[in-house]
Amino acid sequence: MRAETILVVDDEKLIRWAAREELGAEGFTVLAAENVATALEMIERHEPDLVLLDQLLEDGTGLGVLEKIHADYAHVSVIMITAIDRSDIAVRAMKLGAADYITKPLNYEELKIIIERTLDITKLERRFKALLQEKEKKEGFCGITGASPVMRQVFATIKGAARASDSTVLIIGESGTGKELAAKAIHCLSDRSEKPMMTVNCGAISEQLMESELFGHEKGSFTDARSRRKGVFELGDDGTVFLDEIGDLPERLQAAILRVLEQRTFRRLGGETDISVNVRFLAATNQSLESLVQQGKFRQDLYYRLNVLSIEMPSLRSRGEDILLLAQFFINEFNRKFRKQIKGLTEETKEMFLRYNWPGNVRELRNIVERAMLMVEGEYLFSHGVELGQLKKLQHAEPQDPAGEQFLKGSLDDIERAAILNALEMADHNQSQAARLLKISRDTLRYRMKKFGLS
């Protein structure tokens, strides 16, 4: 016996009565409406599991109701019913989201099979969606972790951008907010996902190398060009090209990039032939391109061409409810990487994390968790950790003397390096004894010594 609710929308009283009898006998709760207005009211009030929807109604059409259901109640399944066997209506109904289509006179045995199959499929889809949401909560959305309302909006925007697989997307946000992860998510969810995604950091290499990196070069086009080389645009054909830190792009190259965006053609350095490519462009920046345009440092036409779709990655301090979720996510990640079994944060540490401003955003949080995972051997993170204590001092303490002031000016890496050097000196450079003083394993100590060039 089924227990779902079915709304029957038909202008024939006999159809509504028969549906109540036949489907009610199967255990369904059956509601009925004779016109569009009543149907929409009952859908809003009861949100049925399934709607049996007649195409021709006295005050409108079933297709109109179907479109409304699909827009506002996507979880409600719809089966269209009509006295007219027309394939064009069936096609339109399926495109609008109908689960199935049946004609009058109704064969109730056949209808029951269709209803049960539709509800079973819907139940599986909901279960799959719930599992996917749980997976996203544990593993992140395409590598991005977050459950706050602002991040759910970001995920929805990323999905929308992925569907528009030819449109250029500009991703903006502070350093460390996950702009590159957002770009990767857009690519992975798009129909270009099987093709390459090429990434270029516009601020990391010189102007001459940048030009060769993007466009490629012909043999002999400059001193060291000993052979022909394809550039990022050519290598990314049919895929995605991600221009990270686009605000640092040299002014001379901005015009060249604009031409590629507009015409999808370019020439290799030293080349004489135009090369056509089918590339989807993504760009990211932590700067205000509008301000750069006003300062004359960034082309206005390039800005407009890039800013077709935009996604703003929020700072970590603006998504406070995600801080502890992210911390636990990174703890789980580094537990696997370092073969540890840290359970989580102490309550004091949780409070400190929630108070901290996180100027380095998610990247800073990840680095602090990684560092602590290497330095702490207990069950909970930072319960006696040096680094979080220094983090707390960096946030709250007022230096009392010049020596303390100089100490607080150091980075966390400097503090960690100094702690290791002090422990080694106290242990007369006996690594096992130094590790015990630091309350870490000898392997962890050797790892950190290698990182800081102390081995």
Coordinates of C-alpha atoms in Angstrom, one line a residue:
M1 CA 0.0 0.0 0.0
R2 CA 1.3 3.4 -1.0
A3 CA 1.0 6.5 1.3
E4 CA 1.8 9.3 -1.2
T5 CA -0.5 12.2 -2.0
I6 CA -1.8 12.6 -5.6
L7 CA -3.6 15.6 -6.9
V8 CA -6.0 14.9 -9.8
V9 CA -6.6 18.0 -12.0
D10 CA -9.5 17.4 -14.5
D11 CA -12.6 19.3 -15.5
E12 CA -14.6 16.1 -15.8
K13 CA -16.3 15.2 -12.5
L14 CA -16.5 11.5 -13.4
I15 CA -12.7 11.3 -14.0
R16 CA -12.1 12.9 -10.6
W17 CA -14.5 10.5 -8.8
A18 CA -13.1 7.4 -10.6
A19 CA -9.5 8.5 -9.8
R20 CA -10.4 8.9 -6.1
E21 CA -11.9 5.4 -6.0
E22 CA -9.2 3.6 -7.9
L23 CA -6.2 5.3 -6.4
G24 CA -7.6 5.6 -3.0
A25 CA -8.0 1.8 -2.9
E26 CA -4.3 1.5 -3.4
G27 CA -3.6 3.6 -0.3
F28 CA -2.9 6.9 -1.9
T29 CA -4.3 10.1 -0.5
V30 CA -6.2 11.6 -3.5
L31 CA -7.0 15.3 -3.8
A32 CA -9.0 16.8 -6.7
A33 CA -9.2 20.1 -8.6
E34 CA -11.4 21.0 -11.5
N35 CA -9.6 24.1 -12.8
V36 CA -6.2 25.9 -12.9
A37 CA -6.9 28.3 -10.1
T38 CA -8.0 25.5 -7.7
A39 CA -5.1 23.3 -8.8
L40 CA -2.5 25.9 -8.1
E41 CA -4.0 26.7 -4.7
M42 CA -4.0 23.0 -3.7
I43 CA -0.4 22.5 -4.9
E44 CA 0.7 25.5 -2.8
R45 CA -1.2 24.3 0.3
H46 CA -0.5 20.5 0.1
E47 CA 2.5 20.0 -2.1
P48 CA 1.4 16.6 -3.4
D49 CA 3.9 14.0 -4.4
L50 CA 2.4 13.6 -7.9
V51 CA -0.1 15.5 -10.1
L52 CA -2.3 13.9 -12.7
L53 CA -2.9 16.9 -15.0
D54 CA -5.4 17.2 -17.7
Q55 CA -4.3 19.3 -20.7
L56 CA -7.6 21.1 -21.5
L57 CA -9.1 22.9 -18.5
E58 CA -11.9 25.5 -18.3
D59 CA -9.6 28.4 -17.3
G60 CA -6.3 27.4 -18.9
T61 CA -4.1 24.6 -20.1
G62 CA -2.4 21.8 -18.3
L63 CA 0.9 22.8 -20.0
G64 CA 0.6 26.2 -18.3
V65 CA 0.1 24.5 -14.9
L66 CA 3.0 22.2 -15.7
E67 CA 5.3 25.1 -16.4
K68 CA 4.4 26.7 -13.1
I69 CA 4.9 23.4 -11.2
H70 CA 8.3 22.9 -12.8
A71 CA 9.4 26.4 -11.9
D72 CA 8.2 26.6 -8.3
Y73 CA 7.7 22.9 -7.2
A74 CA 10.4 21.0 -9.1
H75 CA 10.2 18.1 -6.6
V76 CA 6.5 17.4 -7.6
S77 CA 6.1 14.8 -10.4
V78 CA 3.5 15.4 -13.1
I79 CA 1.8 12.9 -15.4
M80 CA -0.2 14.6 -18.3
I81 CA -3.6 13.2 -19.3
T82 CA -5.7 14.3 -22.3
A83 CA -8.4 13.2 -24.6
I84 CA -6.2 14.2 -27.6
D85 CA -3.4 11.9 -28.7
R86 CA -1.0 14.5 -30.1
S87 CA 2.7 13.9 -30.2
D88 CA 3.5 17.6 -30.3
I89 CA 1.8 18.1 -26.9
A90 CA 3.6 15.1 -25.5
V91 CA 6.9 16.4 -26.6
R92 CA 6.2 19.9 -25.2
A93 CA 5.0 18.3 -21.9
M94 CA 8.2 16.2 -21.6
K95 CA 10.4 19.2 -22.3
L96 CA 8.6 21.2 -19.6
G97 CA 9.4 18.4 -17.1
A98 CA 6.4 16.0 -17.2
A99 CA 7.4 12.5 -16.0
D100 CA 5.0 10.7 -18.4
Y101 CA 2.0 11.2 -20.7
I102 CA -1.3 9.2 -21.0
T103 CA -4.4 9.6 -23.1
K104 CA -8.1 9.1 -22.3
P105 CA -10.0 7.0 -21.8
L106 CA -7.9 6.1 -18.8
N107 CA -6.8 2.5 -18.3
Y108 CA -6.4 2.5 -14.5
E109 CA -4.3 -0.6 -14.3
E110 CA -1.9 1.0 -16.8
L111 CA -2.1 4.3 -14.9
K112 CA -1.3 2.6 -11.6
I113 CA 1.9 1.1 -13.1
I114 CA 2.9 4.5 -14.5
I115 CA 2.2 6.2 -11.2
E116 CA 4.2 3.6 -9.1
R117 CA 7.1 3.8 -11.5
T118 CA 7.1 7.6 -11.5
L119 CA 7.0 7.7 -7.7
D120 CA 9.7 5.1 -7.3
I121 CA 12.0 7.0 -9.7
T122 CA 11.3 10.3 -7.8
K123 CA 12.1 8.6 -4.5
L124 CA 15.4 7.3 -5.9
E125 CA 16.2 10.8 -7.3
R126 CA 15.5 12.3 -3.9
R127 CA 17.6 9.7 -2.2
F128 CA 20.5 10.3 -4.6
K129 CA 20.2 14.0 -4.1
A130 CA 20.4 13.5 -0.3
L131 CA 23.4 11.3 -0.6
L132 CA 25.0 13.8 -2.9
Q133 CA 24.4 16.6 -0.4
E134 CA 25.8 14.5 2.4
K135 CA 28.9 13.7 0.2
E136 CA 29.3 17.4 -0.6
K137 CA 29.1 18.2 3.1
K138 CA 31.9 15.7 3.9
E139 CA 34.0 16.1 0.8
G140 CA 33.0 19.4 -0.6
F141 CA 31.2 20.6 -3.7
C142 CA 33.7 19.8 -6.5
G143 CA 36.5 20.4 -3.9
I144 CA 34.8 23.5 -2.3
T145 CA 33.5 22.9 1.2
G146 CA 30.7 25.0 2.7
A147 CA 27.1 24.8 4.0
S148 CA 26.4 28.4 4.7
P149 CA 23.6 30.2 2.8
V150 CA 26.1 32.4 0.9
M151 CA 28.1 29.3 -0.2
R152 CA 24.9 27.5 -1.3
Q153 CA 24.2 30.5 -3.5
V154 CA 27.8 30.3 -4.9
F155 CA 27.3 26.6 -5.7
A156 CA 24.0 27.4 -7.5
T157 CA 25.8 30.1 -9.5
I158 CA 28.6 27.8 -10.4
K159 CA 26.2 25.2 -11.7
G160 CA 24.4 27.8 -13.8
A161 CA 27.8 29.1 -15.1
A162 CA 28.8 25.5 -16.0
R163 CA 25.6 25.0 -18.1
A164 CA 26.4 28.2 -20.1
S165 CA 29.5 26.4 -21.5
D166 CA 30.5 29.1 -23.9
S167 CA 30.1 32.2 -21.8
T168 CA 33.1 33.9 -20.2
V169 CA 33.0 34.0 -16.3
L170 CA 34.8 36.4 -14.0
I171 CA 35.5 35.1 -10.5
I172 CA 36.3 37.8 -7.9
G173 CA 37.3 37.5 -4.3
E174 CA 40.1 38.0 -1.8
S175 CA 43.2 35.8 -1.9
G176 CA 42.6 32.4 -0.4
T177 CA 38.8 32.3 -1.0
G178 CA 39.0 29.5 -3.5
K179 CA 38.7 31.2 -6.9
E180 CA 40.7 28.6 -8.7
L181 CA 38.6 25.8 -7.1
A182 CA 35.5 27.6 -8.4
A183 CA 37.0 27.7 -11.9
K184 CA 37.8 24.0 -11.7
A185 CA 34.2 23.3 -10.6
I186 CA 32.8 25.2 -13.5
H187 CA 35.0 23.3 -15.9
C188 CA 34.2 19.9 -14.3
L189 CA 30.5 20.4 -14.4
S190 CA 30.4 21.7 -17.9
D191 CA 30.1 19.7 -21.2
R192 CA 33.8 20.6 -21.7
S193 CA 34.9 18.5 -18.7
E194 CA 36.4 15.8 -20.9
K195 CA 38.7 18.3 -22.6
P196 CA 41.7 20.1 -21.0
M197 CA 41.6 23.0 -18.6
M198 CA 44.7 25.2 -19.0
T199 CA 45.6 27.6 -16.2
V200 CA 47.9 30.6 -16.4
N201 CA 48.8 32.9 -13.5
C202 CA 49.0 36.3 -15.2
G203 CA 51.1 37.8 -12.4
A204 CA 53.6 35.0 -12.0
I205 CA 55.7 35.2 -15.2
S206 CA 57.3 38.0 -17.2
E207 CA 55.5 39.7 -20.1
Q208 CA 57.6 38.1 -22.8
L209 CA 57.2 34.6 -21.3
M210 CA 53.5 35.3 -20.8
E211 CA 53.1 36.0 -24.5
S212 CA 54.8 32.8 -25.5
E213 CA 52.9 30.9 -22.9
L214 CA 49.5 32.0 -24.1
F215 CA 50.1 32.1 -27.9
G216 CA 52.9 29.7 -28.5
H217 CA 55.7 30.4 -30.9
E218 CA 57.3 29.4 -34.2
K219 CA 60.8 28.1 -34.5
G220 CA 63.2 31.0 -34.6
S221 CA 60.7 33.6 -33.4
F222 CA 63.1 34.7 -30.7
T223 CA 66.6 33.7 -29.5
D224 CA 65.7 30.6 -27.5
A225 CA 62.8 29.4 -29.8
R226 CA 64.6 26.3 -31.1
S227 CA 61.3 24.6 -32.1
R228 CA 57.7 25.3 -32.6
R229 CA 55.6 25.3 -29.4
K230 CA 51.9 25.4 -28.9
G231 CA 50.5 27.9 -26.4
V232 CA 47.8 27.6 -23.8
F233 CA 45.1 28.8 -26.2
E234 CA 45.9 26.1 -28.7
L235 CA 46.4 23.3 -26.1
G236 CA 43.1 24.2 -24.5
D237 CA 41.1 23.9 -27.7
D238 CA 37.6 22.6 -27.1
G239 CA 38.3 23.0 -23.3
T240 CA 38.7 25.8 -20.8
V241 CA 41.4 28.4 -20.3
F242 CA 41.6 29.9 -16.9
L243 CA 43.4 33.3 -16.6
D244 CA 44.2 33.6 -12.9
E245 CA 45.0 37.1 -11.5
I246 CA 43.8 38.7 -14.7
G247 CA 44.3 42.1 -13.1
D248 CA 48.1 41.7 -13.3
L249 CA 48.0 41.1 -17.1
P250 CA 50.4 43.5 -18.8
E251 CA 48.7 46.3 -20.7
R252 CA 50.2 45.3 -24.0
L253 CA 48.8 41.8 -23.8
Q254 CA 45.3 43.0 -22.8
A255 CA 44.5 44.0 -26.5
A256 CA 45.8 40.6 -27.7
I257 CA 43.6 38.8 -25.2
L258 CA 40.6 40.9 -26.2
R259 CA 41.1 39.9 -29.8
V260 CA 41.1 36.2 -28.8
L261 CA 38.0 36.6 -26.7
E262 CA 36.1 38.4 -29.5
Q263 CA 37.3 36.4 -32.5
R264 CA 38.6 33.1 -31.1
T265 CA 41.6 33.5 -33.3
F266 CA 45.3 34.3 -32.7
R267 CA 48.7 33.9 -34.2
R268 CA 51.8 32.2 -32.6
L269 CA 54.7 34.5 -32.0
G270 CA 56.5 34.7 -35.3
G271 CA 53.6 33.1 -37.1
E272 CA 51.8 34.3 -40.2
T273 CA 48.6 32.2 -40.1
D274 CA 45.6 32.8 -37.9
I275 CA 44.7 29.8 -35.7
S276 CA 41.0 29.3 -34.7
V277 CA 40.1 27.8 -31.3
N278 CA 36.9 26.8 -29.5
V279 CA 37.8 27.8 -26.0
R280 CA 35.8 28.7 -22.9
F281 CA 37.4 31.5 -20.9
L282 CA 37.4 31.9 -17.1
A283 CA 39.2 34.7 -15.3
A284 CA 39.9 35.5 -11.7
T285 CA 41.2 38.5 -9.7
N286 CA 41.5 39.7 -6.2
Q287 CA 41.6 43.3 -7.4
S288 CA 38.8 45.7 -8.4
L289 CA 38.9 45.7 -12.2
E290 CA 36.6 48.7 -12.2
S291 CA 39.1 50.7 -10.2
L292 CA 41.9 49.5 -12.5
V293 CA 39.8 50.7 -15.5
Q294 CA 39.3 54.1 -13.8
Q295 CA 43.1 54.3 -13.2
G296 CA 43.8 53.5 -16.9
K297 CA 45.6 50.3 -16.0
F298 CA 43.0 47.9 -17.4
R299 CA 41.1 48.1 -20.7
Q300 CA 37.4 48.9 -20.3
D301 CA 36.4 46.8 -23.3
L302 CA 38.3 43.8 -22.0
Y303 CA 36.6 44.2 -18.6
Y304 CA 33.2 44.2 -20.2
R305 CA 34.1 41.2 -22.3
L306 CA 35.3 39.2 -19.3
N307 CA 32.4 40.2 -17.0
V308 CA 29.7 38.3 -18.9
L309 CA 28.9 36.2 -15.9
S310 CA 30.5 36.9 -12.5
I311 CA 30.9 34.9 -9.3
E312 CA 32.0 36.5 -6.0
M313 CA 33.8 34.1 -3.7
P314 CA 33.0 35.3 -0.1
S315 CA 35.6 35.9 2.5
L316 CA 35.8 33.3 5.3
R317 CA 34.9 35.9 7.9
S318 CA 31.6 36.4 6.1
R319 CA 30.7 32.7 6.3
G320 CA 31.4 32.1 10.0
E321 CA 29.2 29.0 10.1
D322 CA 31.6 27.3 7.7
I323 CA 34.8 27.8 9.7
L324 CA 34.5 24.8 12.0
L325 CA 33.1 22.7 9.1
L326 CA 36.2 23.6 7.0
A327 CA 38.5 22.9 10.0
Q328 CA 37.1 19.4 10.4
F329 CA 37.3 18.9 6.7
F330 CA 41.0 19.7 6.7
I331 CA 41.6 17.6 9.8
N332 CA 40.0 14.6 8.0
E333 CA 42.2 15.3 5.0
F334 CA 45.4 15.5 6.9
N335 CA 44.5 12.5 9.0
R336 CA 44.6 10.5 5.8
K337 CA 47.7 12.2 4.6
F338 CA 49.7 11.9 7.8
R339 CA 48.1 8.7 9.0
K340 CA 46.9 10.3 12.2
Q341 CA 43.7 10.1 14.2
I342 CA 43.0 13.6 15.4
K343 CA 39.4 13.8 16.4
G344 CA 38.9 17.5 16.1
L345 CA 39.3 20.8 17.9
T346 CA 39.0 21.5 21.6
E347 CA 36.1 23.8 22.6
E348 CA 38.6 26.6 23.5
T349 CA 40.1 26.3 20.0
K350 CA 36.7 26.4 18.4
E351 CA 35.9 29.6 20.1
M352 CA 39.3 31.0 19.1
F353 CA 38.7 30.0 15.5
L354 CA 35.3 31.7 15.5
R355 CA 36.7 34.9 16.9
Y356 CA 39.7 35.1 14.6
N357 CA 39.4 37.4 11.5
W358 CA 41.1 35.0 9.0
P359 CA 42.7 37.6 6.7
G360 CA 44.2 34.8 4.6
N361 CA 40.7 33.1 4.3
V362 CA 40.4 29.4 3.6
R363 CA 44.0 29.1 2.5
E364 CA 45.2 30.4 5.9
L365 CA 42.9 28.0 7.8
R366 CA 44.1 25.1 5.8
N367 CA 47.8 26.0 6.4
I368 CA 47.2 26.4 10.2
V369 CA 45.4 23.1 10.4
E370 CA 48.2 21.3 8.4
R371 CA 50.9 22.9 10.6
A372 CA 49.1 21.9 13.8
M373 CA 48.5 18.4 12.5
L374 CA 52.2 17.9 12.1
M375 CA 53.1 19.4 15.5
V376 CA 50.5 17.9 17.7
E377 CA 50.3 14.2 18.8
G378 CA 47.2 14.3 21.0
E379 CA 43.6 13.5 20.1
Y380 CA 42.5 17.1 19.8
L381 CA 44.0 19.8 17.8
F382 CA 45.8 22.7 19.5
S383 CA 45.0 21.6 23.0
H384 CA 48.6 22.4 23.9
G385 CA 49.8 23.6 20.5
V386 CA 52.3 26.3 20.3
E387 CA 51.0 27.8 17.1
L388 CA 47.5 28.5 18.0
G389 CA 48.7 30.1 21.2
Q390 CA 50.9 32.4 19.1
L391 CA 47.9 32.9 16.8
K392 CA 45.9 34.0 19.8
K393 CA 48.7 36.4 20.8
L394 CA 48.9 37.8 17.3
Q395 CA 45.2 38.5 17.4
H396 CA 44.8 39.8 20.9
A397 CA 48.1 40.7 22.7
E398 CA 49.6 44.1 23.1
P399 CA 53.4 43.9 23.0
Q400 CA 54.9 44.8 26.3
D401 CA 58.5 45.2 25.3
P402 CA 60.7 45.6 22.2
A403 CA 61.7 42.0 22.3
G404 CA 58.1 40.8 22.4
E405 CA 57.2 43.3 19.7
Q406 CA 59.9 41.8 17.4
F407 CA 58.8 38.3 18.2
L408 CA 55.2 39.1 17.3
K409 CA 56.2 40.6 14.0
G410 CA 57.5 37.1 12.9
S411 CA 55.3 34.9 10.7
L412 CA 54.0 31.5 12.0
D413 CA 56.7 29.8 9.9
D414 CA 59.3 31.9 11.7
I415 CA 57.8 31.0 15.1
E416 CA 57.8 27.3 14.2
R417 CA 61.3 27.4 12.9
A418 CA 62.5 29.1 16.1
A419 CA 60.8 26.6 18.3
I420 CA 62.5 23.7 16.4
L421 CA 65.9 25.4 16.7
N422 CA 65.4 26.0 20.4
A423 CA 64.4 22.4 21.0
L424 CA 67.4 21.1 19.0
E425 CA 69.7 23.3 21.0
M426 CA 68.2 22.2 24.3
A427 CA 68.6 18.6 23.3
D428 CA 72.1 19.1 22.1
H429 CA 70.8 18.3 18.5
N430 CA 69.5 14.9 19.5
Q431 CA 66.4 14.7 17.3
S432 CA 64.6 12.1 19.3
Q433 CA 65.0 14.2 22.5
A434 CA 64.0 17.4 20.6
A435 CA 60.9 15.7 19.3
R436 CA 59.9 14.7 22.8
L437 CA 60.4 18.3 24.0
L438 CA 58.1 19.5 21.2
K439 CA 55.6 16.7 21.9
I440 CA 55.8 15.5 18.3
S441 CA 57.1 12.3 16.6
R442 CA 60.7 12.1 15.3
D443 CA 59.4 11.6 11.8
T444 CA 57.3 14.8 12.1
L445 CA 60.3 16.7 13.4
R446 CA 62.5 15.5 10.5
Y447 CA 59.7 16.5 8.1
R448 CA 59.6 20.0 9.5
M449 CA 63.4 20.3 9.6
K450 CA 63.6 19.4 6.0
K451 CA 60.9 22.0 5.2
F452 CA 62.9 24.8 6.9
G453 CA 66.3 23.6 5.6
L454 CA 67.5 22.5 9.0
S455 CA 68.4 19.0 8.2

